[in-house]
Amino acid sequence: MSRLDRIFANVTAHSRVIIAVLLLLTVLVGAGAPMIDQSSSLDQFQSDSEAAEKLDYIDSNFTTGRENTTAVQVIVRGDDVLSKEALVNSLQFQQRLRENQTVNETLVSENPTSGVANVIAISAIQQEKVSEIRSDGARLQQRSQRLNQTAARLSEALNRTRDLQAQYDQLNASRQAGDIDNETYRQRATEIESQLQSVQANATTELSGNQSETFNKSAQQARDLQARLDQVNASYQQGKINQSTYQRRAGEVRSQFEQVYKLGTQGVLAEEYEQLQKRSENLQAKQEGLKNASLPSLSRQIQQLESMNQSQVDSLAKSVLSANSSSGGMDGQALAFMPTSYEPGVTDANATMLIVFQEQGGQSMQQGQASDTLVASQSAIQSVAKEEFDREAVVFGSGIISEEINQSMADSLAIVGPLALLFVILTLLVAYRDLLDILLGVVGIVFVLVWTFGFMGWVGITFNQMFIAVPVLLIGLSIDYAIHVFMRHREEREENPDMGVRGSMRVALVSVGAALTWVTATTVIGFLSNLVSPLPPIQDFGIVSSVGILAALLVFGALIPALKVELDSVLESRGFDRDKRAFGTGGGALARALAVGAVAARKAPLVVILLTVVVSAGGAYGATKVDTSFSQEDFLAEDPPGWTKELPEPFKPGDYSAKKHLDYVNDNFVREDSQAQILIQGSVTRDDALEQLQQARQKAAKKEPTLVLSNGEPEVTSPISVMQGVAAQNQSFNRTFVSADTDGNGVPDRNLKAVYDKLYTVAPDQAASVVHREDGEYHALRMSISTKGGASSAAVTEQMRDVAGSFDNLEATATGQPIVFEIVQKQLLDTVIQSLVITMVAVFVFLMLIYRITEGSAALGAVTLLPVVFSVAWILGTMYLIGMPFNILTGMITSLTVGLGVAYSIHLSERYNVELERRGSVWEAMNVALAGTGGALLGSAATTVGGFGVLAFAILPALQQFGIITGLTIIYAFIASVLVLPSLLVVWTRYFGPGARGTMETKPATTTSGED
């Protein structure tokens, strides 16, 4: 007896000790189960890659003003969503969100909501303010013109006063010279005085008393100064003063004239000019305030729209939603709130979108996962939308998606778990036909699950979408182990009734123990091959599944057999009959069906093998055509079928709409989370850096995955687009921007550092979103390209990498969530291939070594593995035929096929070799092996197929696919074992087996025993 056989023999010899120790260990290990965390995030599937590193660089070094926030898209559908009523309704909905405590505590502090209604209302308010400012400006200009005209009139009056005074002085000189008589002098003097009074009277007509007094004073001073000037002139002409003195005295008078004129004009109008200056300053302040003002409150926006009539609303909507809207600011983004099919300028639309920005509470957002607070708040947004809108409202956000993914996981477990257990119980009822054995089997399954989930809790492995398959997997494998042990025990009791319960179990464990061990080893190898995957959840799945399989061997190879021995012994001591017939033995239709493989092996083994190879070759060809898929849509459930709505609580599933809404958003709107990024690093201040970026932008605009708004413009944000927007509103930056553009193409091509510096000075937040600056040095630029929601990640990756490849002397990398997901897809495919190769090689070496040691024939290991190779080809070909891709669950089908399939082959090979040694006849050994072990394999296959098959009723789509394909895998593995393996064993026996041809010549047994 080998050491392994002695270990299994000790299970029955020390059954009570085994029970006590394993029950204690179950309690200790199971204590870790409550410590398991749950995650539905897709980011956990990301591994180290250049694109992922660059995306982290972008997240760490570029700011958009919306860091640590998430956006919820609320889409309103119905007739005429741009009507005044609908727009007011949209603003009232936003007001309701602020009033809802659950929602309000998550909203960002500044501008938490934005939509077309906001754009139109704010534009109307701004237009009114602009109109008011223009009106004030026009009135101010008119007042300035009137003051200037009055000042000019006063200045002219002073000039006229000086002229008349000069005439008066000349008149005096003429009289003194005797040129005129006194009568003529008095007459002319009277006329001049009359004219002076008239000039003063006309000048002060519109002046106040103080102003008139001031002007008259300045006029009198002007007369006095003019008289002095005339006297200086006369003295110079008469030679009384020299030229130097004349120039000095005349200059003094003229200087005094300036003060007089200032007093007579500005001095008179000083108060009016001061008022004019204040009004001018107020107007300028209004203009600056309008430019820098925060957005009007929602109440003000609602008030504005309610004050307008429909024609005014239509006119403004047409303006802000026109294809060539150049008003900048929010207007420039208005079309992003409309469907991509919207015709710019049309005032009738059947859908529009508004965005709700929420804080994430310090948590980084991961696709497919959101905090409980966000989930609750977005559910509240849904409720408010249903109450507020009389149209259909679609709410689409990370919290809702996360909730539906988590809900689908829970609902799937709630439906699949009981169905799997019920199916297993019914199958065991048919196979065992014994209540105690059924209960032992169920208890064993519970213990295996306790060990598995306890291990997850202790080592800190997070439960994700993949692990929903673990309970079903372990249920199937556990029942597989149980059936082989129990059926072999029953066979032994039937054949040797005098051995008793303990003796029969000892023989059963010794005879199947090796097979169970080899099955466990090969299955563990198959799952541990997933450690080569760069995707952490797949690695964790491989580890947890391997631990669960080891737990199944421990529980069903030791604990349950020990419990059965003790319980059967107690029951038999009280007169209960515990002898039961093994499933598949005793003749009948089932035995004849299981013997088909033996008949084919005896009549035409080579034909069977050849046909199998041909079919497998076709499957292998199909395997090369299987697609790979990794996207959020893989985890979003369709609305469950109607029959599930009739299930009682807690099995009744919830409602699911995220996938339907996601498809609608993909087809009609800009996805807030669907962006590709081009990261440009290196000497980004070199003269041609922005020229290269502009060429890349133009190239990206022509790519098929790039989202194009309804005005025909691609949704691409880059340093150039940001600079152009800032230049349109800031004259200072515009001068810097234009001066740096030598060829006039709208792209700076010199002094780029100065351009970046100025951009950071006038618009730091916008600059930080596209230009990375650290310690005054510029390190990187970013270009963001919104992609169509339905665009494949492969297309986005290929096209954006082509865009990144257009840069010279700069390092450009295409990244973003679609590109990172595409890398995950490729890594998933690599995992499929690598794990298959590793599993095949490792199992091949293991089986050949084990069979070389135990059976003296390494070739038997290769023969045992061949049916598994065939079933792998069949299952991959089937995936191609039914159009099922590799995803995070179905991607493990190859290692799972090897791990599960080799179990069937090992059990049959082991039993065949045992019977061949005992009976000496190939045909008798084959018939007994197929009747006994084949029956156990059928029961095991039935329970495993049923267990996995119920996954087809899961809510989670990936689980449905996994259940279907795994069920087919088990069927293929069973068929390969009972139909193909017998022919392979016959060929092996003929050329490599013990006694070779001697055993082939023995005629088949003709007697009908219980074993036959």
Short mmCIF file of C-alpha atoms in Angstrom, two decimals, residues 639-938:
data_model
loop_
_atom_site.label_atom_id
_atom_site.label_comp_id
_atom_site.label_asym_id
_atom_site.label_seq_id
_atom_site.Cartn_x
_atom_site.Cartn_y
_atom_site.Cartn_z
CA ASP A 639 -34.42 43.79 -17.67
CA PRO A 640 -35.08 40.26 -16.28
CA PRO A 641 -37.69 38.07 -17.99
CA GLY A 642 -41.28 38.31 -16.85
CA TRP A 643 -41.35 35.03 -14.93
CA THR A 644 -38.75 36.31 -12.49
CA LYS A 645 -41.15 39.09 -11.47
CA GLU A 646 -43.44 36.42 -10.07
CA LEU A 647 -40.80 35.07 -7.70
CA PRO A 648 -41.38 35.68 -4.00
CA GLU A 649 -39.10 37.91 -1.96
CA PRO A 650 -36.13 37.83 -1.50
CA PHE A 651 -35.69 36.03 -4.82
CA LYS A 652 -37.59 38.58 -6.90
CA PRO A 653 -35.06 40.65 -8.90
CA GLY A 654 -35.16 44.41 -9.21
CA ASP A 655 -35.67 46.55 -12.30
CA TYR A 656 -32.75 47.17 -14.66
CA SER A 657 -32.59 50.08 -17.07
CA ALA A 658 -28.91 51.18 -17.10
CA LYS A 659 -27.99 49.12 -20.17
CA LYS A 660 -30.96 50.43 -22.15
CA HIS A 661 -30.14 53.98 -21.10
CA LEU A 662 -26.45 53.47 -21.83
CA ASP A 663 -27.28 52.35 -25.37
CA TYR A 664 -29.48 55.43 -25.84
CA VAL A 665 -26.78 57.80 -24.56
CA ASN A 666 -24.18 56.11 -26.77
CA ASP A 667 -26.36 56.59 -29.83
CA ASN A 668 -27.52 60.14 -29.19
CA PHE A 669 -25.37 62.14 -26.77
CA VAL A 670 -21.87 62.95 -25.63
CA ARG A 671 -20.77 60.41 -23.02
CA GLU A 672 -19.16 62.23 -20.11
CA ASP A 673 -16.92 59.21 -19.41
CA SER A 674 -16.02 58.32 -23.00
CA GLN A 675 -12.80 60.12 -23.84
CA ALA A 676 -9.45 59.35 -25.39
CA GLN A 677 -6.44 61.37 -24.33
CA ILE A 678 -3.22 62.27 -26.13
CA LEU A 679 -0.43 63.10 -23.68
CA ILE A 680 2.45 65.09 -25.24
CA GLN A 681 5.67 65.24 -23.24
CA GLY A 682 9.13 66.60 -23.89
CA SER A 683 10.17 70.05 -25.12
CA VAL A 684 6.63 71.42 -25.29
CA THR A 685 7.95 75.01 -25.48
CA ARG A 686 9.72 74.45 -28.79
CA ASP A 687 8.38 76.68 -31.57
CA ASP A 688 6.65 73.90 -33.53
CA ALA A 689 5.01 72.13 -30.54
CA LEU A 690 1.59 73.72 -30.99
CA GLU A 691 1.80 73.46 -34.79
CA GLN A 692 2.28 69.70 -34.39
CA LEU A 693 -0.59 69.62 -31.88
CA GLN A 694 -2.87 71.42 -34.33
CA GLN A 695 -2.02 68.92 -37.06
CA ALA A 696 -2.78 66.09 -34.63
CA ARG A 697 -6.09 67.75 -33.71
CA GLN A 698 -7.09 68.02 -37.35
CA LYS A 699 -6.15 64.37 -37.82
CA ALA A 700 -8.16 63.32 -34.76
CA ALA A 701 -11.18 65.26 -36.03
CA LYS A 702 -11.30 63.04 -39.12
CA LYS A 703 -11.14 59.74 -37.21
CA GLU A 704 -14.29 57.64 -37.23
CA PRO A 705 -14.53 57.12 -33.41
CA THR A 706 -14.28 60.88 -32.73
CA LEU A 707 -17.61 62.30 -31.63
CA VAL A 708 -18.89 65.13 -33.83
CA LEU A 709 -21.46 67.59 -32.46
CA SER A 710 -24.55 68.49 -34.44
CA ASN A 711 -22.81 71.59 -35.82
CA GLY A 712 -20.22 69.40 -37.49
CA GLU A 713 -17.45 70.33 -35.04
CA PRO A 714 -15.47 67.51 -33.38
CA GLU A 715 -15.56 67.50 -29.59
CA VAL A 716 -11.80 67.97 -29.09
CA THR A 717 -10.19 70.03 -26.33
CA SER A 718 -6.53 71.04 -26.58
CA PRO A 719 -4.25 73.89 -25.49
CA ILE A 720 -5.02 75.59 -28.80
CA SER A 721 -8.80 75.52 -28.35
CA VAL A 722 -8.42 76.78 -24.79
CA MET A 723 -6.10 79.59 -25.92
CA GLN A 724 -8.48 80.61 -28.69
CA GLY A 725 -11.38 80.75 -26.23
CA VAL A 726 -9.40 82.84 -23.72
CA ALA A 727 -8.10 85.14 -26.47
CA ALA A 728 -11.67 85.83 -27.59
CA GLN A 729 -12.51 87.24 -24.15
CA ASN A 730 -9.23 88.67 -22.89
CA GLN A 731 -7.54 91.43 -24.92
CA SER A 732 -4.28 91.18 -22.99
CA PHE A 733 -3.87 87.49 -23.78
CA ASN A 734 -5.10 88.06 -27.30
CA ARG A 735 -2.18 90.42 -27.95
CA THR A 736 0.28 87.81 -26.67
CA PHE A 737 -1.47 85.08 -28.65
CA VAL A 738 -1.49 87.03 -31.92
CA SER A 739 2.09 88.28 -31.59
CA ALA A 740 3.29 84.68 -31.16
CA ASP A 741 1.55 83.63 -34.40
CA THR A 742 3.94 84.58 -37.21
CA ASP A 743 2.04 83.00 -40.10
CA GLY A 744 -1.49 84.06 -39.09
CA ASN A 745 -2.96 80.53 -38.97
CA GLY A 746 -4.28 80.93 -35.43
CA VAL A 747 -1.52 78.80 -33.85
CA PRO A 748 1.38 80.37 -31.91
CA ASP A 749 4.74 79.30 -33.36
CA ARG A 750 7.23 81.32 -31.31
CA ASN A 751 7.80 82.37 -27.70
CA LEU A 752 5.58 79.53 -26.50
CA LYS A 753 6.84 79.78 -22.93
CA ALA A 754 5.66 83.40 -22.85
CA VAL A 755 2.30 82.30 -24.27
CA TYR A 756 1.92 79.59 -21.61
CA ASP A 757 2.98 82.05 -18.90
CA LYS A 758 0.38 84.58 -20.01
CA LEU A 759 -2.32 81.88 -20.22
CA TYR A 760 -1.57 80.82 -16.65
CA THR A 761 -1.71 84.47 -15.58
CA VAL A 762 -5.10 85.34 -17.08
CA ALA A 763 -6.83 81.92 -16.94
CA PRO A 764 -4.97 79.60 -14.53
CA ASP A 765 -7.74 77.01 -14.20
CA GLN A 766 -8.19 76.62 -17.93
CA ALA A 767 -4.43 76.54 -18.46
CA ALA A 768 -3.97 73.80 -15.87
CA SER A 769 -6.46 71.60 -17.70
CA VAL A 770 -4.29 71.35 -20.83
CA VAL A 771 -0.76 72.43 -19.89
CA HIS A 772 1.28 70.85 -17.08
CA ARG A 773 3.53 73.34 -15.30
CA GLU A 774 5.76 72.52 -12.35
CA ASP A 775 8.23 74.93 -10.71
CA GLY A 776 7.84 77.32 -13.61
CA GLU A 777 8.82 74.69 -16.18
CA TYR A 778 6.44 73.20 -18.74
CA HIS A 779 6.46 69.41 -19.03
CA ALA A 780 3.40 68.21 -20.92
CA LEU A 781 0.32 69.07 -22.98
CA ARG A 782 -2.99 67.24 -23.13
CA MET A 783 -5.52 66.81 -25.90
CA SER A 784 -8.90 65.28 -24.99
CA ILE A 785 -11.01 63.66 -27.70
CA SER A 786 -14.61 62.72 -26.93
CA THR A 787 -15.38 59.41 -28.60
CA LYS A 788 -18.66 57.87 -29.66
CA GLY A 789 -20.10 55.88 -26.80
CA GLY A 790 -20.62 52.83 -28.98
CA ALA A 791 -17.18 52.93 -30.60
CA SER A 792 -15.16 49.76 -30.07
CA SER A 793 -12.10 50.07 -27.87
CA ALA A 794 -10.05 48.43 -30.63
CA ALA A 795 -11.03 51.14 -33.13
CA VAL A 796 -10.42 53.93 -30.60
CA THR A 797 -7.01 52.50 -29.70
CA GLU A 798 -5.89 52.03 -33.29
CA GLN A 799 -7.08 55.46 -34.47
CA MET A 800 -5.80 57.42 -31.47
CA ARG A 801 -2.41 55.73 -31.61
CA ASP A 802 -2.24 56.82 -35.22
CA VAL A 803 -2.94 60.39 -34.07
CA ALA A 804 -0.22 60.14 -31.42
CA GLY A 805 2.20 58.89 -34.04
CA SER A 806 1.99 62.19 -35.97
CA PHE A 807 4.36 63.99 -33.55
CA ASP A 808 8.07 64.48 -34.28
CA ASN A 809 10.68 65.08 -31.58
CA LEU A 810 7.96 64.94 -28.93
CA GLU A 811 6.77 61.94 -26.93
CA ALA A 812 3.05 61.45 -27.58
CA THR A 813 1.02 58.64 -26.01
CA ALA A 814 -2.59 57.68 -26.65
CA THR A 815 -4.42 56.79 -23.47
CA GLY A 816 -7.85 57.06 -21.85
CA GLN A 817 -10.35 54.54 -20.52
CA PRO A 818 -11.23 52.97 -23.90
CA ILE A 819 -7.56 52.40 -24.68
CA VAL A 820 -6.81 50.99 -21.23
CA PHE A 821 -9.79 48.65 -21.62
CA GLU A 822 -8.48 47.52 -25.02
CA ILE A 823 -5.18 46.64 -23.39
CA VAL A 824 -7.11 44.63 -20.80
CA GLN A 825 -8.84 42.81 -23.65
CA LYS A 826 -5.52 41.88 -25.20
CA GLN A 827 -4.17 40.83 -21.82
CA LEU A 828 -7.29 38.74 -21.37
CA LEU A 829 -6.62 36.98 -24.68
CA ASP A 830 -2.99 36.52 -23.68
CA THR A 831 -4.23 35.00 -20.43
CA VAL A 832 -6.41 32.54 -22.34
CA ILE A 833 -3.51 31.41 -24.50
CA GLN A 834 -0.83 31.39 -21.81
CA SER A 835 -2.95 29.67 -19.19
CA LEU A 836 -3.98 27.03 -21.74
CA VAL A 837 -0.38 26.33 -22.73
CA ILE A 838 0.85 26.30 -19.14
CA THR A 839 -2.03 24.14 -17.98
CA MET A 840 -1.59 21.67 -20.80
CA VAL A 841 2.16 21.39 -20.34
CA ALA A 842 1.98 21.23 -16.53
CA VAL A 843 -0.84 18.67 -16.49
CA PHE A 844 0.84 16.67 -19.25
CA VAL A 845 4.11 16.49 -17.31
CA PHE A 846 2.29 15.81 -14.03
CA LEU A 847 0.19 12.96 -15.42
CA MET A 848 3.04 11.37 -17.29
CA LEU A 849 5.20 11.50 -14.16
CA ILE A 850 2.45 10.20 -11.88
CA TYR A 851 1.46 7.38 -14.21
CA ARG A 852 5.08 6.50 -14.79
CA ILE A 853 5.49 6.12 -11.04
CA THR A 854 2.18 4.45 -10.24
CA GLU A 855 1.39 2.51 -13.41
CA GLY A 856 4.80 2.16 -14.98
CA SER A 857 3.61 3.89 -18.16
CA ALA A 858 4.11 7.60 -18.82
CA ALA A 859 2.15 7.18 -22.05
CA LEU A 860 -1.01 6.62 -20.01
CA GLY A 861 -0.69 10.21 -18.79
CA ALA A 862 -0.71 11.48 -22.37
CA VAL A 863 -3.66 9.24 -23.25
CA THR A 864 -5.61 10.48 -20.23
CA LEU A 865 -5.03 14.10 -21.24
CA LEU A 866 -5.94 13.72 -24.93
CA PRO A 867 -9.74 13.77 -24.42
CA VAL A 868 -9.30 17.04 -22.56
CA VAL A 869 -7.37 18.50 -25.50
CA PHE A 870 -10.22 17.47 -27.78
CA SER A 871 -12.87 18.99 -25.49
CA VAL A 872 -10.93 22.30 -25.34
CA ALA A 873 -11.01 22.48 -29.13
CA TRP A 874 -14.71 21.64 -29.15
CA ILE A 875 -15.65 24.29 -26.62
CA LEU A 876 -13.63 27.02 -28.35
CA GLY A 877 -15.17 26.09 -31.68
CA THR A 878 -18.60 26.27 -30.06
CA MET A 879 -17.85 29.75 -28.72
CA TYR A 880 -17.03 30.85 -32.26
CA LEU A 881 -20.20 29.29 -33.68
CA ILE A 882 -22.54 30.89 -31.15
CA GLY A 883 -20.68 34.22 -31.21
CA MET A 884 -19.62 34.19 -27.57
CA PRO A 885 -16.48 36.28 -26.83
CA PHE A 886 -13.79 35.83 -24.22
CA ASN A 887 -14.55 38.05 -21.24
CA ILE A 888 -13.29 38.01 -17.68
CA LEU A 889 -15.32 34.85 -16.97
CA THR A 890 -15.47 32.99 -20.27
CA GLY A 891 -11.77 33.82 -20.73
CA MET A 892 -11.00 31.20 -18.10
CA ILE A 893 -12.84 28.49 -19.95
CA THR A 894 -9.68 26.84 -21.30
CA SER A 895 -8.04 26.34 -17.92
CA LEU A 896 -11.43 25.39 -16.48
CA THR A 897 -12.00 22.85 -19.26
CA VAL A 898 -8.64 21.25 -18.57
CA GLY A 899 -9.16 21.36 -14.81
CA LEU A 900 -12.66 19.87 -14.92
CA GLY A 901 -12.25 17.68 -17.98
CA VAL A 902 -9.12 15.92 -16.80
CA ALA A 903 -11.05 14.82 -13.70
CA TYR A 904 -13.37 12.70 -15.82
CA SER A 905 -10.48 11.19 -17.75
CA ILE A 906 -8.45 10.43 -14.62
CA HIS A 907 -11.37 8.73 -12.87
CA LEU A 908 -12.04 6.51 -15.87
CA SER A 909 -8.35 5.76 -16.52
CA GLU A 910 -7.75 4.93 -12.86
CA ARG A 911 -10.77 2.65 -12.67
CA TYR A 912 -9.89 0.98 -15.95
CA ASN A 913 -6.36 0.22 -14.73
CA VAL A 914 -7.64 -1.13 -11.41
CA GLU A 915 -10.14 -3.41 -13.15
CA LEU A 916 -7.61 -4.41 -15.82
CA GLU A 917 -5.24 -5.56 -13.08
CA ARG A 918 -8.02 -7.36 -11.21
CA ARG A 919 -9.69 -9.02 -14.20
CA GLY A 920 -6.99 -9.32 -16.82
CA SER A 921 -9.39 -8.55 -19.68
CA VAL A 922 -9.56 -5.28 -21.56
CA TRP A 923 -13.21 -5.64 -22.45
CA GLU A 924 -14.34 -6.80 -19.03
CA ALA A 925 -12.30 -4.05 -17.36
CA MET A 926 -13.72 -1.47 -19.76
CA ASN A 927 -17.31 -2.58 -19.21
CA VAL A 928 -16.96 -2.55 -15.43
CA ALA A 929 -15.18 0.84 -15.47
CA LEU A 930 -17.81 2.43 -17.68
CA ALA A 931 -20.70 0.91 -15.72
CA GLY A 932 -19.29 1.85 -12.30
CA THR A 933 -17.15 4.94 -12.78
CA GLY A 934 -19.08 5.97 -15.88
CA GLY A 935 -22.26 6.07 -13.82
CA ALA A 936 -20.53 8.18 -11.21
CA LEU A 937 -19.21 10.42 -13.98
CA LEU A 938 -22.70 10.79 -15.39
#
